[in-house]
C-alpha cells in the first residue's frame, strides 16, 4: 500500500465530508417519482447496449420489460438469446425486414415500421410492463417511416409510471423536447477505424 | 400507410443501393479480430448500463463474464440480481466499502481498491472468461487509489482475445491512449434537474 501520512488522510476526510454534504442535499431535493422518457442518441456506441442494461436492471427487480426492434439485423441476437433466460418477463418483437439499406424498398419499410409501432403501442398499454425499449425508433423517424407528431404525442401521453427508452442516432428535436433524460453517446475512438471487424459478443 | 409514388420509391431505392455499397465496402475492409480495451466515460448516464448490456450480449453467446465493482453502493443491485440468472457464467466481485464520500477514510479506500484490483487481475488471467467489466475503475484511478502506469500496463498486456470494459467519469488520458474504443456519454438533459429522484430499475 502507498504511504499515506496523517495530513493526507485528514485532507481527504474533510474533502469527502463536504462532498457527502453536497450529495445528501442534492438527494433530499429530489422527491418526484415518474415514468421517464429516455433517449439514447449520438454517433457513439452504447445506445442500444445501455438500453438493454437498463432492461436487465428492471428484470433484476422482478419487473417486466417489452422490447421492439425497429431495425432488424443479426446485430442484437446476443441480447435476445440472453433475455430468453427471463422467460415471460421479457416480451420481444423484432420488425421484419432487416436494415433499410438491405431492403431498398420504401413501401415495405414503411409497412414494417407501422407494424412495429403498433406493437410498441400494445406494449405501452400493457399494465404488467414497466419498461419499453424502442430500439432504433429514431431511424424510423429520421426516414419519415412514421409520423413524428403522432409518435411523440403517444410517447408523451404514456401511462403514469411507465418508462420508455428510445435509441438511435439523429433523434428528432421534437422527441428531445418531450424527453426527461437525453444522453448523447459520442465516439472518441473507434476500433473499426483500426480495421477491427465486428466481433461476436461485442457488436452482435 | 402514407402515399408513396413511384418516383419516391425509386429515389429511395437508388439511395439505399448506394448506402449498401458503401456499407459492404466498409465491412470488407475490416478483417482484424482482437480483444478490445473499451472505455465508457463522460458525465452522462449509460456508462455502466452499456457495460452490463455488453456483458449480457456475451452471455447470450454462452460466454463467461467477470465483473469487479470498484465503487460500491446500492446502485447496481438490480443488475447483480439479474446476472444471478446466468449462474457461474458470471463472476461478480464488489469492493467492500461504499462510495468514497461515504467512507471518508483514505487508507481504507486505497486498501479496498487494491483488493478489487487484485480480483480484476485474477479474472483477467482466467482463460474461461471472455469479458471483464471494471466498473468505476476510473474513479479509483482519478483519486490515485491505484498506480495508473501499473494498471494501464496490465490492461495493455491483457491476454489475446480478452475484452475489458472500464467505466467511470474522468478517464485518464493514458488509459484513453491505450484503449481501442472510447465512448463519451454526454448529458444533454437529465431528470434529476427536474427534481425527479433516483428510482428502482432506472438508477439502481
GROMACS .gro file of C-alpha atoms in nm:
model
  408
    1UNK     CA    1   0.000   0.000   0.000
    2UNK     CA    2   0.109   0.360  -0.063
    3UNK     CA    3   0.238   0.576   0.221
    4UNK     CA    4  -0.040   0.799   0.347
    5UNK     CA    5   0.053   1.045   0.618
    6UNK     CA    6  -0.199   1.180   0.867
    7UNK     CA    7  -0.227   1.514   0.684
    8UNK     CA    8  -0.322   1.342   0.356
    9UNK     CA    9  -0.576   1.134   0.539
   10UNK     CA   10  -0.730   1.433   0.717
   11UNK     CA   11  -0.739   1.642   0.398
   12UNK     CA   12  -0.916   1.356   0.222
   13UNK     CA   13  -1.162   1.312   0.507
   14UNK     CA   14  -1.251   1.684   0.515
   15UNK     CA   15  -1.294   1.693   0.134
   16UNK     CA   16  -1.514   1.385   0.131
   17UNK     CA   17  -1.720   1.514   0.423
   18UNK     CA   18  -1.804   1.826   0.219
   19UNK     CA   19  -1.872   1.614  -0.088
   20UNK     CA   20  -2.110   1.396   0.112
   21UNK     CA   21  -2.298   1.700   0.245
   22UNK     CA   22  -2.348   1.829  -0.111
   23UNK     CA   23  -2.454   1.483  -0.227
   24UNK     CA   24  -2.702   1.436   0.060
   25UNK     CA   25  -2.854   1.781  -0.001
   26UNK     CA   26  -2.894   1.705  -0.370
   27UNK     CA   27  -3.065   1.373  -0.299
   28UNK     CA   28  -3.300   1.535  -0.044
   29UNK     CA   29  -3.414   1.793  -0.303
   30UNK     CA   30  -3.535   1.527  -0.542
   31UNK     CA   31  -3.874   1.395  -0.447
   32UNK     CA   32  -4.064   1.333  -0.771
   33UNK     CA   33  -4.121   0.979  -0.898
   34UNK     CA   34  -4.231   0.941  -1.258
   35UNK     CA   35  -4.207   0.717  -1.556
   36UNK     CA   36  -3.929   0.858  -1.771
   37UNK     CA   37  -3.898   0.909  -2.143
   38UNK     CA   38  -3.532   0.832  -2.206
   39UNK     CA   39  -3.346   0.893  -2.534
   40UNK     CA   40  -3.002   0.744  -2.611
   41UNK     CA   41  -2.868   0.909  -2.924
   42UNK     CA   42  -2.541   1.023  -3.084
   43UNK     CA   43  -2.285   0.858  -3.312
   44UNK     CA   44  -2.103   0.660  -3.040
   45UNK     CA   45  -2.153   0.305  -2.925
   46UNK     CA   46  -2.366   0.207  -2.627
   47UNK     CA   47  -2.709   0.345  -2.719
   48UNK     CA   48  -2.872   0.004  -2.751
   49UNK     CA   49  -2.647  -0.175  -2.502
   50UNK     CA   50  -2.728   0.087  -2.234
   51UNK     CA   51  -3.099   0.042  -2.304
   52UNK     CA   52  -3.065  -0.334  -2.263
   53UNK     CA   53  -2.854  -0.279  -1.949
   54UNK     CA   54  -3.147  -0.081  -1.810
   55UNK     CA   55  -3.384  -0.361  -1.906
   56UNK     CA   56  -3.159  -0.600  -1.716
   57UNK     CA   57  -3.171  -0.373  -1.409
   58UNK     CA   58  -3.554  -0.378  -1.425
   59UNK     CA   59  -3.554  -0.756  -1.458
   60UNK     CA   60  -3.329  -0.775  -1.154
   61UNK     CA   61  -3.611  -0.612  -0.959
   62UNK     CA   62  -3.858  -0.868  -1.092
   63UNK     CA   63  -4.026  -0.620  -1.327
   64UNK     CA   64  -4.145  -0.692  -1.682
   65UNK     CA   65  -3.988  -0.542  -1.993
   66UNK     CA   66  -4.101  -0.503  -2.354
   67UNK     CA   67  -3.865  -0.460  -2.649
   68UNK     CA   68  -3.943  -0.356  -3.006
   69UNK     CA   69  -3.656  -0.353  -3.253
   70UNK     CA   70  -3.740  -0.117  -3.538
   71UNK     CA   71  -3.434  -0.206  -3.745
   72UNK     CA   72  -3.361  -0.571  -3.767
   73UNK     CA   73  -3.030  -0.734  -3.832
   74UNK     CA   74  -2.807  -1.003  -3.692
   75UNK     CA   75  -2.672  -0.737  -3.455
   76UNK     CA   76  -2.868  -0.791  -3.141
   77UNK     CA   77  -2.906  -1.166  -3.138
   78UNK     CA   78  -2.675  -1.200  -2.836
   79UNK     CA   79  -2.902  -0.995  -2.613
   80UNK     CA   80  -3.212  -1.163  -2.745
   81UNK     CA   81  -3.077  -1.506  -2.650
   82UNK     CA   82  -2.968  -1.377  -2.309
   83UNK     CA   83  -3.312  -1.229  -2.235
   84UNK     CA   84  -3.464  -1.573  -2.301
   85UNK     CA   85  -3.329  -1.664  -1.954
   86UNK     CA   86  -3.600  -1.439  -1.808
   87UNK     CA   87  -3.890  -1.623  -1.973
   88UNK     CA   88  -4.214  -1.426  -1.999
   89UNK     CA   89  -4.064  -1.132  -1.807
   90UNK     CA   90  -3.943  -1.010  -2.146
   91UNK     CA   91  -4.173  -0.955  -2.444
   92UNK     CA   92  -3.964  -0.918  -2.759
   93UNK     CA   93  -4.070  -0.806  -3.104
   94UNK     CA   94  -3.833  -0.763  -3.398
   95UNK     CA   95  -3.952  -0.580  -3.705
   96UNK     CA   96  -3.949  -0.795  -4.012
   97UNK     CA   97  -3.716  -0.685  -4.282
   98UNK     CA   98  -3.356  -0.604  -4.198
   99UNK     CA   99  -3.164  -0.281  -4.239
  100UNK     CA  100  -3.310  -0.011  -4.457
  101UNK     CA  101  -3.018  -0.027  -4.697
  102UNK     CA  102  -3.070  -0.401  -4.726
  103UNK     CA  103  -3.434  -0.392  -4.831
  104UNK     CA  104  -3.414  -0.091  -5.067
  105UNK     CA  105  -3.792  -0.093  -5.070
  106UNK     CA  106  -3.958   0.215  -4.923
  107UNK     CA  107  -4.314   0.083  -4.914
  108UNK     CA  108  -4.210  -0.237  -4.744
  109UNK     CA  109  -4.001  -0.043  -4.488
  110UNK     CA  110  -4.292   0.187  -4.402
  111UNK     CA  111  -4.534  -0.103  -4.368
  112UNK     CA  112  -4.287  -0.283  -4.138
  113UNK     CA  113  -4.233   0.031  -3.927
  114UNK     CA  114  -4.608   0.068  -3.888
  115UNK     CA  115  -4.643  -0.290  -3.768
  116UNK     CA  116  -4.357  -0.235  -3.520
  117UNK     CA  117  -4.515   0.087  -3.392
  118UNK     CA  118  -4.849  -0.090  -3.342
  119UNK     CA  119  -4.663  -0.348  -3.132
  120UNK     CA  120  -4.494  -0.068  -2.936
  121UNK     CA  121  -4.834   0.087  -2.858
  122UNK     CA  122  -4.963  -0.251  -2.744
  123UNK     CA  123  -4.666  -0.295  -2.504
  124UNK     CA  124  -4.701   0.060  -2.372
  125UNK     CA  125  -5.068  -0.010  -2.296
  126UNK     CA  126  -4.991  -0.334  -2.106
  127UNK     CA  127  -5.002  -0.252  -1.732
  128UNK     CA  128  -4.783  -0.553  -1.644
  129UNK     CA  129  -4.488  -0.391  -1.827
  130UNK     CA  130  -4.272  -0.129  -1.651
  131UNK     CA  131  -4.016  -0.051  -1.922
  132UNK     CA  132  -4.049  -0.048  -2.300
  133UNK     CA  133  -3.735  -0.030  -2.516
  134UNK     CA  134  -3.799   0.112  -2.864
  135UNK     CA  135  -3.469   0.019  -3.022
  136UNK     CA  136  -3.369   0.229  -3.327
  137UNK     CA  137  -3.705   0.405  -3.336
  138UNK     CA  138  -3.501   0.718  -3.419
  139UNK     CA  139  -3.402   0.564  -3.752
  140UNK     CA  140  -3.765   0.503  -3.846
  141UNK     CA  141  -3.846   0.863  -3.751
  142UNK     CA  142  -3.547   1.001  -3.938
  143UNK     CA  143  -3.657   0.836  -4.261
  144UNK     CA  144  -4.016   0.952  -4.203
  145UNK     CA  145  -4.141   0.595  -4.191
  146UNK     CA  146  -4.368   0.706  -3.906
  147UNK     CA  147  -4.547   1.032  -3.832
  148UNK     CA  148  -4.327   1.220  -3.584
  149UNK     CA  149  -4.606   1.426  -3.423
  150UNK     CA  150  -4.822   1.120  -3.365
  151UNK     CA  151  -4.534   0.917  -3.219
  152UNK     CA  152  -4.420   1.195  -2.982
  153UNK     CA  153  -4.780   1.260  -2.871
  154UNK     CA  154  -4.824   0.893  -2.791
  155UNK     CA  155  -4.492   0.876  -2.601
  156UNK     CA  156  -4.573   1.194  -2.406
  157UNK     CA  157  -4.916   1.059  -2.316
  158UNK     CA  158  -4.780   0.727  -2.189
  159UNK     CA  159  -4.946   0.589  -1.877
  160UNK     CA  160  -4.814   0.701  -1.539
  161UNK     CA  161  -4.511   0.513  -1.413
  162UNK     CA  162  -4.415   0.366  -1.750
  163UNK     CA  163  -4.051   0.414  -1.851
  164UNK     CA  164  -3.973   0.421  -2.224
  165UNK     CA  165  -3.625   0.417  -2.380
  166UNK     CA  166  -3.582   0.527  -2.740
  167UNK     CA  167  -3.249   0.459  -2.912
  168UNK     CA  168  -3.082   0.551  -3.239
  169UNK     CA  169  -2.875   0.827  -3.397
  170UNK     CA  170  -3.013   1.162  -3.504
  171UNK     CA  171  -3.300   1.184  -3.257
  172UNK     CA  172  -3.555   1.442  -3.370
  173UNK     CA  173  -3.560   1.772  -3.172
  174UNK     CA  174  -3.933   1.732  -3.102
  175UNK     CA  175  -3.861   1.398  -2.933
  176UNK     CA  176  -3.576   1.550  -2.730
  177UNK     CA  177  -3.811   1.827  -2.613
  178UNK     CA  178  -4.053   1.565  -2.483
  179UNK     CA  179  -3.783   1.353  -2.314
  180UNK     CA  180  -3.691   1.353  -1.944
  181UNK     CA  181  -3.342   1.216  -1.996
  182UNK     CA  182  -3.127   1.252  -2.306
  183UNK     CA  183  -2.779   1.104  -2.338
  184UNK     CA  184  -2.558   1.166  -2.639
  185UNK     CA  185  -2.310   0.886  -2.698
  186UNK     CA  186  -2.002   1.045  -2.856
  187UNK     CA  187  -1.742   0.841  -3.042
  188UNK     CA  188  -1.398   0.945  -2.912
  189UNK     CA  189  -1.211   0.650  -3.061
  190UNK     CA  190  -1.340   0.350  -3.254
  191UNK     CA  191  -1.171   0.020  -3.329
  192UNK     CA  192  -1.338  -0.002  -3.673
  193UNK     CA  193  -1.102   0.281  -3.775
  194UNK     CA  194  -0.814   0.046  -3.694
  195UNK     CA  195  -0.952  -0.224  -3.924
  196UNK     CA  196  -1.103  -0.435  -3.648
  197UNK     CA  197  -1.413  -0.621  -3.765
  198UNK     CA  198  -1.747  -0.666  -3.589
  199UNK     CA  199  -1.699  -0.943  -3.333
  200UNK     CA  200  -1.936  -1.182  -3.155
  201UNK     CA  201  -2.029  -1.054  -2.811
  202UNK     CA  202  -1.913  -0.702  -2.891
  203UNK     CA  203  -2.112  -0.583  -3.191
  204UNK     CA  204  -2.374  -0.858  -3.207
  205UNK     CA  205  -5.000   0.397  -4.485
  206UNK     CA  206  -4.862   0.715  -4.641
  207UNK     CA  207  -4.892   0.778  -5.014
  208UNK     CA  208  -4.567   0.681  -5.180
  209UNK     CA  209  -4.547   0.745  -5.553
  210UNK     CA  210  -4.318   0.552  -5.786
  211UNK     CA  211  -4.065   0.837  -5.801
  212UNK     CA  212  -4.027   0.844  -5.420
  213UNK     CA  213  -3.986   0.471  -5.416
  214UNK     CA  214  -3.723   0.473  -5.691
  215UNK     CA  215  -3.529   0.761  -5.533
  216UNK     CA  216  -3.525   0.570  -5.205
  217UNK     CA  217  -3.414   0.250  -5.374
  218UNK     CA  218  -3.124   0.423  -5.555
  219UNK     CA  219  -3.011   0.599  -5.234
  220UNK     CA  220  -3.022   0.280  -5.031
  221UNK     CA  221  -2.842   0.088  -5.304
  222UNK     CA  222  -2.551   0.336  -5.277
  223UNK     CA  223  -2.563   0.322  -4.899
  224UNK     CA  224  -2.544  -0.056  -4.911
  225UNK     CA  225  -2.242  -0.048  -5.144
  226UNK     CA  226  -2.060   0.186  -4.903
  227UNK     CA  227  -2.158  -0.032  -4.608
  228UNK     CA  228  -2.046  -0.355  -4.777
  229UNK     CA  229  -1.710  -0.200  -4.876
  230UNK     CA  230  -1.653  -0.081  -4.518
  231UNK     CA  231  -1.729  -0.423  -4.375
  232UNK     CA  232  -1.497  -0.593  -4.628
  233UNK     CA  233  -1.205  -0.367  -4.522
  234UNK     CA  234  -1.222  -0.480  -4.161
  235UNK     CA  235  -1.051  -0.811  -4.106
  236UNK     CA  236  -0.877  -0.791  -3.767
  237UNK     CA  237  -1.016  -0.978  -3.465
  238UNK     CA  238  -0.885  -0.877  -3.125
  239UNK     CA  239  -0.978  -0.847  -2.764
  240UNK     CA  240  -1.074  -0.483  -2.712
  241UNK     CA  241  -0.997  -0.240  -2.433
  242UNK     CA  242  -1.318  -0.039  -2.411
  243UNK     CA  243  -1.367   0.279  -2.206
  244UNK     CA  244  -1.710   0.429  -2.129
  245UNK     CA  245  -1.659   0.774  -1.979
  246UNK     CA  246  -1.819   1.120  -1.966
  247UNK     CA  247  -2.074   1.288  -1.739
  248UNK     CA  248  -2.383   1.130  -1.894
  249UNK     CA  249  -2.576   0.821  -1.797
  250UNK     CA  250  -2.522   0.482  -1.956
  251UNK     CA  251  -2.153   0.412  -1.886
  252UNK     CA  252  -2.221   0.122  -1.650
  253UNK     CA  253  -2.550   0.015  -1.807
  254UNK     CA  254  -2.385  -0.010  -2.151
  255UNK     CA  255  -2.104  -0.221  -1.999
  256UNK     CA  256  -2.361  -0.454  -1.846
  257UNK     CA  257  -2.553  -0.460  -2.174
  258UNK     CA  258  -2.233  -0.582  -2.339
  259UNK     CA  259  -2.194  -0.844  -2.067
  260UNK     CA  260  -2.547  -0.959  -2.145
  261UNK     CA  261  -2.462  -0.985  -2.515
  262UNK     CA  262  -2.160  -1.205  -2.429
  263UNK     CA  263  -2.377  -1.422  -2.204
  264UNK     CA  264  -2.623  -1.460  -2.490
  265UNK     CA  265  -2.342  -1.626  -2.685
  266UNK     CA  266  -2.273  -1.861  -2.394
  267UNK     CA  267  -1.951  -1.683  -2.295
  268UNK     CA  268  -1.834  -1.615  -1.939
  269UNK     CA  269  -1.810  -1.267  -1.789
  270UNK     CA  270  -1.628  -1.122  -1.487
  271UNK     CA  271  -1.735  -0.805  -1.307
  272UNK     CA  272  -1.545  -0.601  -1.050
  273UNK     CA  273  -1.721  -0.301  -0.899
  274UNK     CA  274  -1.462  -0.058  -0.768
  275UNK     CA  275  -1.714   0.175  -0.607
  276UNK     CA  276  -1.985   0.003  -0.414
  277UNK     CA  277  -2.329   0.133  -0.341
  278UNK     CA  278  -2.689   0.027  -0.362
  279UNK     CA  279  -2.682   0.147  -0.722
  280UNK     CA  280  -2.620  -0.166  -0.918
  281UNK     CA  281  -2.812  -0.420  -0.716
  282UNK     CA  282  -3.069  -0.464  -0.990
  283UNK     CA  283  -2.811  -0.587  -1.241
  284UNK     CA  284  -2.641  -0.806  -0.986
  285UNK     CA  285  -2.967  -0.987  -0.911
  286UNK     CA  286  -3.041  -1.021  -1.282
  287UNK     CA  287  -2.699  -1.169  -1.356
  288UNK     CA  288  -2.770  -1.437  -1.095
  289UNK     CA  289  -2.995  -1.595  -1.362
  290UNK     CA  290  -2.677  -1.691  -1.550
  291UNK     CA  291  -2.525  -1.890  -1.262
  292UNK     CA  292  -2.149  -1.945  -1.282
  293UNK     CA  293  -2.132  -1.776  -1.623
  294UNK     CA  294  -2.091  -1.452  -1.427
  295UNK     CA  295  -1.823  -1.399  -1.164
  296UNK     CA  296  -1.905  -1.091  -0.958
  297UNK     CA  297  -1.691  -0.903  -0.709
  298UNK     CA  298  -1.796  -0.585  -0.532
  299UNK     CA  299  -1.537  -0.379  -0.348
  300UNK     CA  300  -1.614  -0.351   0.018
  301UNK     CA  301  -1.680  -0.003   0.141
  302UNK     CA  302  -1.931   0.213  -0.041
  303UNK     CA  303  -1.879   0.545  -0.213
  304UNK     CA  304  -1.565   0.740  -0.140
  305UNK     CA  305  -1.761   1.026   0.012
  306UNK     CA  306  -1.937   0.780   0.237
  307UNK     CA  307  -1.626   0.626   0.391
  308UNK     CA  308  -1.419   0.945   0.428
  309UNK     CA  309  -1.123   0.722   0.506
  310UNK     CA  310  -0.838   0.738   0.255
  311UNK     CA  311  -0.638   0.443   0.384
  312UNK     CA  312  -0.941   0.217   0.388
  313UNK     CA  313  -1.037   0.328   0.034
  314UNK     CA  314  -0.689   0.254  -0.100
  315UNK     CA  315  -0.677  -0.086   0.067
  316UNK     CA  316  -1.019  -0.171  -0.078
  317UNK     CA  317  -0.914  -0.054  -0.427
  318UNK     CA  318  -0.606  -0.274  -0.408
  319UNK     CA  319  -0.813  -0.578  -0.316
  320UNK     CA  320  -1.051  -0.504  -0.604
  321UNK     CA  321  -0.761  -0.464  -0.849
  322UNK     CA  322  -0.612  -0.797  -0.736
  323UNK     CA  323  -0.951  -0.956  -0.812
  324UNK     CA  324  -0.955  -0.784  -1.153
  325UNK     CA  325  -0.610  -0.929  -1.234
  326UNK     CA  326  -0.731  -1.273  -1.131
  327UNK     CA  327  -1.035  -1.250  -1.362
  328UNK     CA  328  -0.821  -1.119  -1.650
  329UNK     CA  329  -0.591  -1.419  -1.608
  330UNK     CA  330  -0.877  -1.672  -1.612
  331UNK     CA  331  -0.891  -1.821  -1.965
  332UNK     CA  332  -1.256  -1.923  -1.923
  333UNK     CA  333  -1.358  -1.556  -1.909
  334UNK     CA  334  -1.408  -1.357  -2.232
  335UNK     CA  335  -1.512  -1.018  -2.097
  336UNK     CA  336  -1.413  -0.839  -1.778
  337UNK     CA  337  -1.608  -0.531  -1.666
  338UNK     CA  338  -1.409  -0.299  -1.438
  339UNK     CA  339  -1.693  -0.080  -1.319
  340UNK     CA  340  -1.590   0.267  -1.194
  341UNK     CA  341  -1.220   0.183  -1.215
  342UNK     CA  342  -1.181   0.540  -1.347
  343UNK     CA  343  -1.287   0.675  -1.006
  344UNK     CA  344  -1.019   0.471  -0.828
  345UNK     CA  345  -0.761   0.598  -1.079
  346UNK     CA  346  -0.879   0.957  -1.052
  347UNK     CA  347  -0.829   0.958  -0.674
  348UNK     CA  348  -0.489   0.787  -0.715
  349UNK     CA  349  -0.605   0.485  -0.516
  350UNK     CA  350  -0.415   0.272  -0.769
  351UNK     CA  351  -0.097   0.330  -0.966
  352UNK     CA  352  -0.204   0.447  -1.314
  353UNK     CA  353   0.105   0.326  -1.501
  354UNK     CA  354   0.083  -0.021  -1.349
  355UNK     CA  355  -0.291  -0.052  -1.421
  356UNK     CA  356  -0.260   0.065  -1.784
  357UNK     CA  357   0.040  -0.165  -1.842
  358UNK     CA  358  -0.158  -0.460  -1.710
  359UNK     CA  359  -0.464  -0.373  -1.921
  360UNK     CA  360  -0.249  -0.325  -2.234
  361UNK     CA  361  -0.077  -0.657  -2.174
  362UNK     CA  362  -0.402  -0.849  -2.133
  363UNK     CA  363  -0.412  -1.193  -2.291
  364UNK     CA  364  -0.515  -1.223  -2.656
  365UNK     CA  365  -0.887  -1.227  -2.719
  366UNK     CA  366  -0.986  -1.086  -2.380
  367UNK     CA  367  -1.224  -0.788  -2.390
  368UNK     CA  368  -1.212  -0.544  -2.099
  369UNK     CA  369  -1.458  -0.261  -2.033
  370UNK     CA  370  -1.358   0.021  -1.798
  371UNK     CA  371  -1.627   0.264  -1.683
  372UNK     CA  372  -1.642   0.590  -1.489
  373UNK     CA  373  -1.613   0.965  -1.540
  374UNK     CA  374  -1.285   1.146  -1.597
  375UNK     CA  375  -1.094   0.862  -1.762
  376UNK     CA  376  -0.719   0.929  -1.753
  377UNK     CA  377  -0.560   1.028  -2.088
  378UNK     CA  378  -0.305   0.746  -2.055
  379UNK     CA  379  -0.589   0.495  -2.037
  380UNK     CA  380  -0.762   0.652  -2.339
  381UNK     CA  381  -0.436   0.622  -2.535
  382UNK     CA  382  -0.425   0.251  -2.461
  383UNK     CA  383  -0.794   0.191  -2.543
  384UNK     CA  384  -0.935   0.054  -2.870
  385UNK     CA  385  -1.281   0.201  -2.822
  386UNK     CA  386  -1.371   0.511  -2.623
  387UNK     CA  387  -1.724   0.641  -2.585
  388UNK     CA  388  -1.804   0.967  -2.408
  389UNK     CA  389  -2.154   0.970  -2.260
  390UNK     CA  390  -2.272   1.331  -2.270
  391UNK     CA  391  -2.560   1.455  -2.059
  392UNK     CA  392  -2.794   1.653  -2.285
  393UNK     CA  393  -3.088   1.659  -2.044
  394UNK     CA  394  -3.125   1.498  -1.702
  395UNK     CA  395  -3.439   1.431  -1.500
  396UNK     CA  396  -3.255   1.499  -1.171
  397UNK     CA  397  -3.255   1.867  -1.277
  398UNK     CA  398  -3.635   1.849  -1.281
  399UNK     CA  399  -3.643   1.720  -0.921
  400UNK     CA  400  -3.701   1.357  -1.013
  401UNK     CA  401  -3.543   1.120  -0.763
  402UNK     CA  402  -3.342   0.805  -0.820
  403UNK     CA  403  -3.591   0.527  -0.897
  404UNK     CA  404  -3.580   0.149  -0.876
  405UNK     CA  405  -3.495  -0.007  -1.210
  406UNK     CA  406  -3.363   0.321  -1.351
  407UNK     CA  407  -3.079   0.433  -1.123
  408UNK     CA  408  -3.035   0.116  -0.918
   0.00000   0.00000   0.00000
